[in-house]
């Protein structure tokens, strides 16, 4: 493990390498504990670089076993060596030369899952961001691009499959019991996109004919016997390839595209050129074992990794500060893909829910950072929701500001101008400026200023003159390292709604720019005056969530209810409902905290039930409406001094009142939505199941009995319904005999399917209440729990910390101490996973004082520990910094 050296990397220090890498030839002799890696690299000194400058190669826990210059051994005096670095001096001034590095590595011992590792008999790699340097000494940075040839030699019986990036060159026997395969990737790439897989796996095959009529072989490799469960992933892949041709004009560029599913993986998936490696959770699905959400995730992640082929691989990042260049843009592309495959409005609502619960939370706490940071201590800690999701929103805003056509022109220019480059955010923005003639300088602050802009709005209508005045103020809160902020360019899609819901177009707008329906807020304080308005309009602001901001607009219940019923933008309707619900829920939390009777709200109940019963609305939308703001949403709204128990009790009471008032509506919904015929994972059927299960959850509250959920559990014929019924039982009736029976039945039925058991762990990890910790401790001793597998750890320890507010924040602080102990344990094995789990405590300062104190003590316990990884050290230090 790399322990912290305290070293910080700064964007301002960027400079190109002294040597240009022309070509790489790798030969792996695979062995579980002693793999030999021979790396031949052709370099030349970059023009203008001093003749005395040495060649510096990165390493991480490496040991060198051979070093050649043009095939001759390099004398010991000519280089400096440590596990982290190899520096070679006295190299030619201008002519190209070859360096051959040989290292011996131990894939079995690699529990960090970075570099080359072996688990369940499969060799696989993860090199982003800095894993390649755990394989060989190399200029391991994204701006060093070269074509790679890879030779793999391995035991034939154990590893019939030998895969790497690019096109297959050939293979043959190689001495007794061994064979080899050679791959060549003609597209110059940085080392983080390198991949190797070897082992014995089953395969699903298909082909795709590209728009220029080239046939591409498609292969998805999974464990033997699981081939049938890869069919949906294959279908999603083909749809992604087609969509990228149609919407972005991007064609695939190799003869073969492969996906390998592995069960030990630190993240969702990885976009290695031509050889994507996936967490099997995001490949394997069938109706019996995968939920609708699993299917949607698979579709999105298959698309995301495939889309990286252009946004990330063909055009990569100059340095890791530019991470959002590939990640934000690719998330934007996968969001658009899913929106086109499914219901755009429902997709947008889900995106915004996720953005608010994760990114807004990050942005308002100690880990806040700009979409493009300027320094880091551990780059793995910057694969954040800010870089990904806010990065995507920034791209979306460019599209909103420019409009569809100019956005497309800018994207085309980007692909044309930067194909083969390691580019920067500035390069990207410049393409849109050049394509549109628009100045995006102020807009670029979105990349550089952290924090969620807070917009305060008020409106006044003058009936006599038909004039509406909208006053907007923006404030970007201080964040770590950034105390004062400049005003941003915030594109707000706006609709002025008349009584019947029709949109009125003003005859003129003054005070600022308005293009189509987009108001461009650019000043700290700005008044937009709309004339020619026949009667007092209801203002619908930030339609479609055109900007990732928090709006403070004190609209009346009547206005919100009008929007909730009549807006043509479904997102705005959902948002209005949320705005109706939030004050009720925050007030409920305050009442519960004071021990007062919790009040529900008639207007909210009525509006919600009307939407639930409105058959002109798609079921998935109605389900989203019924899923009121979460406890985390309420906590964020309250901002500080949070008592998770009070928030929970308040929300449950409001939900129960709605459930009781709407019992008939919910019973009818359950019946109406019951029959979806044979299971199909498409959005329409998934929406019906979502609405049915939302109704089930309300009915269980109304009836205060587990009977209905137990019946639903018994008759479920797909995992979505089964998992939902089990969730209702476990969360609402944890002590009921029906719940114990269902939990046992589920465990027994799926005892050989680890991915399904993850759901079983997660459902129990989120049972609310102070006794959750004891349950978690007991589950950790379950025979199916495995602390070495990241999916198991995330499903139990991660879900508990991230998604069980009452259990995790129990008043005596025991769960914080438990979490700290787990982090220290996991850090020894897998620092990336430990650091990620630790971020669950990022909002500790917004807890009420006694819990905040206990959380701080637990964090300090971690901070005091010796031998922390850089990953955990970085997170804990930032979380504790005042
Ligand atoms: N690019 C990878 C993430 C790598 C994370 C490294 N710590 C997956 C993705 O975003 O597509
Ligand atoms: Zn990505």
mmCIF file with all atom_site columns, C-alpha atoms in Angstrom, residues 576-684:
data_model
loop_
_atom_site.group_PDB
_atom_site.id
_atom_site.type_symbol
_atom_site.label_atom_id
_atom_site.label_alt_id
_atom_site.label_comp_id
_atom_site.label_asym_id
_atom_site.label_entity_id
_atom_site.label_seq_id
_atom_site.pdbx_PDB_ins_code
_atom_site.Cartn_x
_atom_site.Cartn_y
_atom_site.Cartn_z
_atom_site.occupancy
_atom_site.B_iso_or_equiv
_atom_site.pdbx_formal_charge
_atom_site.auth_seq_id
_atom_site.auth_comp_id
_atom_site.auth_asym_id
_atom_site.auth_atom_id
_atom_site.pdbx_PDB_model_num
ATOM 1   C CA . UNK A 1 576 ? -43.613 21.960  -7.773  1.00 0.00 ? 576 UNK A CA 1
ATOM 2   C CA . UNK A 1 577 ? -44.854 18.937  -5.845  1.00 0.00 ? 577 UNK A CA 1
ATOM 3   C CA . UNK A 1 578 ? -41.498 18.694  -4.136  1.00 0.00 ? 578 UNK A CA 1
ATOM 4   C CA . UNK A 1 579 ? -41.733 22.362  -3.228  1.00 0.00 ? 579 UNK A CA 1
ATOM 5   C CA . UNK A 1 580 ? -45.169 21.766  -1.762  1.00 0.00 ? 580 UNK A CA 1
ATOM 6   C CA . UNK A 1 581 ? -43.912 18.810  0.238   1.00 0.00 ? 581 UNK A CA 1
ATOM 7   C CA . UNK A 1 582 ? -40.631 20.127  1.619   1.00 0.00 ? 582 UNK A CA 1
ATOM 8   C CA . UNK A 1 583 ? -42.006 22.758  4.006   1.00 0.00 ? 583 UNK A CA 1
ATOM 9   C CA . UNK A 1 584 ? -44.509 20.225  5.317   1.00 0.00 ? 584 UNK A CA 1
ATOM 10  C CA . UNK A 1 585 ? -41.732 17.721  5.924   1.00 0.00 ? 585 UNK A CA 1
ATOM 11  C CA . UNK A 1 586 ? -39.329 20.176  7.532   1.00 0.00 ? 586 UNK A CA 1
ATOM 12  C CA . UNK A 1 587 ? -42.100 21.425  9.789   1.00 0.00 ? 587 UNK A CA 1
ATOM 13  C CA . UNK A 1 588 ? -42.957 17.806  10.632  1.00 0.00 ? 588 UNK A CA 1
ATOM 14  C CA . UNK A 1 589 ? -39.330 17.190  11.599  1.00 0.00 ? 589 UNK A CA 1
ATOM 15  C CA . UNK A 1 590 ? -39.360 20.260  13.845  1.00 0.00 ? 590 UNK A CA 1
ATOM 16  C CA . UNK A 1 591 ? -42.598 19.158  15.480  1.00 0.00 ? 591 UNK A CA 1
ATOM 17  C CA . UNK A 1 592 ? -41.312 15.631  16.029  1.00 0.00 ? 592 UNK A CA 1
ATOM 18  C CA . UNK A 1 593 ? -38.156 17.022  17.570  1.00 0.00 ? 593 UNK A CA 1
ATOM 19  C CA . UNK A 1 594 ? -40.127 19.079  20.041  1.00 0.00 ? 594 UNK A CA 1
ATOM 20  C CA . UNK A 1 595 ? -42.383 16.137  20.805  1.00 0.00 ? 595 UNK A CA 1
ATOM 21  C CA . UNK A 1 596 ? -45.381 17.951  19.314  1.00 0.00 ? 596 UNK A CA 1
ATOM 22  C CA . UNK A 1 597 ? -48.071 16.326  17.229  1.00 0.00 ? 597 UNK A CA 1
ATOM 23  C CA . UNK A 1 598 ? -46.906 16.168  13.637  1.00 0.00 ? 598 UNK A CA 1
ATOM 24  C CA . UNK A 1 599 ? -49.193 17.962  11.198  1.00 0.00 ? 599 UNK A CA 1
ATOM 25  C CA . UNK A 1 600 ? -49.781 16.733  7.702   1.00 0.00 ? 600 UNK A CA 1
ATOM 26  C CA . UNK A 1 601 ? -51.052 19.056  5.009   1.00 0.00 ? 601 UNK A CA 1
ATOM 27  C CA . UNK A 1 602 ? -54.364 18.781  3.205   1.00 0.00 ? 602 UNK A CA 1
ATOM 28  C CA . UNK A 1 603 ? -53.254 20.590  0.059   1.00 0.00 ? 603 UNK A CA 1
ATOM 29  C CA . UNK A 1 604 ? -50.232 18.311  -0.301  1.00 0.00 ? 604 UNK A CA 1
ATOM 30  C CA . UNK A 1 605 ? -52.290 15.184  0.267   1.00 0.00 ? 605 UNK A CA 1
ATOM 31  C CA . UNK A 1 606 ? -54.931 16.262  -2.185  1.00 0.00 ? 606 UNK A CA 1
ATOM 32  C CA . UNK A 1 607 ? -52.496 17.257  -4.937  1.00 0.00 ? 607 UNK A CA 1
ATOM 33  C CA . UNK A 1 608 ? -50.524 14.054  -4.513  1.00 0.00 ? 608 UNK A CA 1
ATOM 34  C CA . UNK A 1 609 ? -53.557 11.820  -4.639  1.00 0.00 ? 609 UNK A CA 1
ATOM 35  C CA . UNK A 1 610 ? -54.868 13.645  -7.697  1.00 0.00 ? 610 UNK A CA 1
ATOM 36  C CA . UNK A 1 611 ? -51.588 12.972  -9.461  1.00 0.00 ? 611 UNK A CA 1
ATOM 37  C CA . UNK A 1 612 ? -51.535 9.350   -8.313  1.00 0.00 ? 612 UNK A CA 1
ATOM 38  C CA . UNK A 1 613 ? -54.965 8.780   -9.817  1.00 0.00 ? 613 UNK A CA 1
ATOM 39  C CA . UNK A 1 614 ? -54.421 10.781  -13.002 1.00 0.00 ? 614 UNK A CA 1
ATOM 40  C CA . UNK A 1 615 ? -54.392 8.185   -15.748 1.00 0.00 ? 615 UNK A CA 1
ATOM 41  C CA . UNK A 1 616 ? -53.204 10.619  -18.378 1.00 0.00 ? 616 UNK A CA 1
ATOM 42  C CA . UNK A 1 617 ? -49.837 10.696  -16.613 1.00 0.00 ? 617 UNK A CA 1
ATOM 43  C CA . UNK A 1 618 ? -47.351 7.910   -17.194 1.00 0.00 ? 618 UNK A CA 1
ATOM 44  C CA . UNK A 1 619 ? -47.099 5.530   -14.231 1.00 0.00 ? 619 UNK A CA 1
ATOM 45  C CA . UNK A 1 620 ? -43.362 6.092   -13.769 1.00 0.00 ? 620 UNK A CA 1
ATOM 46  C CA . UNK A 1 621 ? -43.968 9.802   -13.291 1.00 0.00 ? 621 UNK A CA 1
ATOM 47  C CA . UNK A 1 622 ? -46.714 9.150   -10.772 1.00 0.00 ? 622 UNK A CA 1
ATOM 48  C CA . UNK A 1 623 ? -44.387 6.818   -8.882  1.00 0.00 ? 623 UNK A CA 1
ATOM 49  C CA . UNK A 1 624 ? -41.740 9.555   -8.749  1.00 0.00 ? 624 UNK A CA 1
ATOM 50  C CA . UNK A 1 625 ? -44.336 11.989  -7.424  1.00 0.00 ? 625 UNK A CA 1
ATOM 51  C CA . UNK A 1 626 ? -45.383 9.568   -4.686  1.00 0.00 ? 626 UNK A CA 1
ATOM 52  C CA . UNK A 1 627 ? -41.795 9.082   -3.576  1.00 0.00 ? 627 UNK A CA 1
ATOM 53  C CA . UNK A 1 628 ? -41.740 12.245  -1.473  1.00 0.00 ? 628 UNK A CA 1
ATOM 54  C CA . UNK A 1 629 ? -38.446 14.009  -0.725  1.00 0.00 ? 629 UNK A CA 1
ATOM 55  C CA . UNK A 1 630 ? -36.154 11.585  1.110   1.00 0.00 ? 630 UNK A CA 1
ATOM 56  C CA . UNK A 1 631 ? -34.888 11.984  4.660   1.00 0.00 ? 631 UNK A CA 1
ATOM 57  C CA . UNK A 1 632 ? -31.597 13.159  3.166   1.00 0.00 ? 632 UNK A CA 1
ATOM 58  C CA . UNK A 1 633 ? -33.466 15.784  1.123   1.00 0.00 ? 633 UNK A CA 1
ATOM 59  C CA . UNK A 1 634 ? -35.154 17.046  4.272   1.00 0.00 ? 634 UNK A CA 1
ATOM 60  C CA . UNK A 1 635 ? -31.843 17.151  6.125   1.00 0.00 ? 635 UNK A CA 1
ATOM 61  C CA . UNK A 1 636 ? -30.319 19.174  3.312   1.00 0.00 ? 636 UNK A CA 1
ATOM 62  C CA . UNK A 1 637 ? -33.243 21.553  3.334   1.00 0.00 ? 637 UNK A CA 1
ATOM 63  C CA . UNK A 1 638 ? -32.844 22.044  7.078   1.00 0.00 ? 638 UNK A CA 1
ATOM 64  C CA . UNK A 1 639 ? -29.135 22.633  6.549   1.00 0.00 ? 639 UNK A CA 1
ATOM 65  C CA . UNK A 1 640 ? -27.834 22.385  10.088  1.00 0.00 ? 640 UNK A CA 1
ATOM 66  C CA . UNK A 1 641 ? -28.535 21.059  13.567  1.00 0.00 ? 641 UNK A CA 1
ATOM 67  C CA . UNK A 1 642 ? -30.079 17.895  12.126  1.00 0.00 ? 642 UNK A CA 1
ATOM 68  C CA . UNK A 1 643 ? -31.700 15.226  14.216  1.00 0.00 ? 643 UNK A CA 1
ATOM 69  C CA . UNK A 1 644 ? -32.163 12.199  11.921  1.00 0.00 ? 644 UNK A CA 1
ATOM 70  C CA . UNK A 1 645 ? -34.663 10.560  14.276  1.00 0.00 ? 645 UNK A CA 1
ATOM 71  C CA . UNK A 1 646 ? -36.948 13.584  14.194  1.00 0.00 ? 646 UNK A CA 1
ATOM 72  C CA . UNK A 1 647 ? -36.683 13.835  10.414  1.00 0.00 ? 647 UNK A CA 1
ATOM 73  C CA . UNK A 1 648 ? -37.607 10.173  10.124  1.00 0.00 ? 648 UNK A CA 1
ATOM 74  C CA . UNK A 1 649 ? -40.531 10.330  12.522  1.00 0.00 ? 649 UNK A CA 1
ATOM 75  C CA . UNK A 1 650 ? -41.882 13.504  10.943  1.00 0.00 ? 650 UNK A CA 1
ATOM 76  C CA . UNK A 1 651 ? -41.715 12.068  7.439   1.00 0.00 ? 651 UNK A CA 1
ATOM 77  C CA . UNK A 1 652 ? -43.253 8.736   8.438   1.00 0.00 ? 652 UNK A CA 1
ATOM 78  C CA . UNK A 1 653 ? -46.147 10.536  10.064  1.00 0.00 ? 653 UNK A CA 1
ATOM 79  C CA . UNK A 1 654 ? -46.819 12.659  6.984   1.00 0.00 ? 654 UNK A CA 1
ATOM 80  C CA . UNK A 1 655 ? -46.589 9.576   4.759   1.00 0.00 ? 655 UNK A CA 1
ATOM 81  C CA . UNK A 1 656 ? -49.011 7.714   6.994   1.00 0.00 ? 656 UNK A CA 1
ATOM 82  C CA . UNK A 1 657 ? -51.548 10.530  6.796   1.00 0.00 ? 657 UNK A CA 1
ATOM 83  C CA . UNK A 1 658 ? -51.334 10.496  2.993   1.00 0.00 ? 658 UNK A CA 1
ATOM 84  C CA . UNK A 1 659 ? -51.597 6.712   3.029   1.00 0.00 ? 659 UNK A CA 1
ATOM 85  C CA . UNK A 1 660 ? -54.713 6.745   5.165   1.00 0.00 ? 660 UNK A CA 1
ATOM 86  C CA . UNK A 1 661 ? -56.391 9.474   3.156   1.00 0.00 ? 661 UNK A CA 1
ATOM 87  C CA . UNK A 1 662 ? -55.579 7.714   -0.089  1.00 0.00 ? 662 UNK A CA 1
ATOM 88  C CA . UNK A 1 663 ? -56.075 4.072   0.853   1.00 0.00 ? 663 UNK A CA 1
ATOM 89  C CA . UNK A 1 664 ? -58.739 3.598   -1.823  1.00 0.00 ? 664 UNK A CA 1
ATOM 90  C CA . UNK A 1 665 ? -56.645 5.280   -4.487  1.00 0.00 ? 665 UNK A CA 1
ATOM 91  C CA . UNK A 1 666 ? -53.683 3.074   -3.606  1.00 0.00 ? 666 UNK A CA 1
ATOM 92  C CA . UNK A 1 667 ? -55.742 -0.116  -3.531  1.00 0.00 ? 667 UNK A CA 1
ATOM 93  C CA . UNK A 1 668 ? -57.100 0.683   -6.978  1.00 0.00 ? 668 UNK A CA 1
ATOM 94  C CA . UNK A 1 669 ? -53.607 1.466   -8.271  1.00 0.00 ? 669 UNK A CA 1
ATOM 95  C CA . UNK A 1 670 ? -52.319 -1.872  -7.034  1.00 0.00 ? 670 UNK A CA 1
ATOM 96  C CA . UNK A 1 671 ? -55.064 -3.639  -8.897  1.00 0.00 ? 671 UNK A CA 1
ATOM 97  C CA . UNK A 1 672 ? -54.784 -1.525  -12.057 1.00 0.00 ? 672 UNK A CA 1
ATOM 98  C CA . UNK A 1 673 ? -51.020 -1.871  -12.283 1.00 0.00 ? 673 UNK A CA 1
ATOM 99  C CA . UNK A 1 674 ? -50.905 -5.545  -11.320 1.00 0.00 ? 674 UNK A CA 1
ATOM 100 C CA . UNK A 1 675 ? -50.833 -7.110  -14.737 1.00 0.00 ? 675 UNK A CA 1
ATOM 101 C CA . UNK A 1 676 ? -47.855 -6.344  -16.903 1.00 0.00 ? 676 UNK A CA 1
ATOM 102 C CA . UNK A 1 677 ? -47.897 -9.746  -18.631 1.00 0.00 ? 677 UNK A CA 1
ATOM 103 C CA . UNK A 1 678 ? -44.588 -11.554 -19.138 1.00 0.00 ? 678 UNK A CA 1
ATOM 104 C CA . UNK A 1 679 ? -41.734 -9.554  -17.627 1.00 0.00 ? 679 UNK A CA 1
ATOM 105 C CA . UNK A 1 680 ? -40.173 -6.980  -19.896 1.00 0.00 ? 680 UNK A CA 1
ATOM 106 C CA . UNK A 1 681 ? -37.510 -4.604  -18.553 1.00 0.00 ? 681 UNK A CA 1
ATOM 107 C CA . UNK A 1 682 ? -38.685 -1.678  -20.677 1.00 0.00 ? 682 UNK A CA 1
ATOM 108 C CA . UNK A 1 683 ? -39.513 1.706   -19.213 1.00 0.00 ? 683 UNK A CA 1
ATOM 109 C CA . UNK A 1 684 ? -43.285 1.382   -19.603 1.00 0.00 ? 684 UNK A CA 1
#
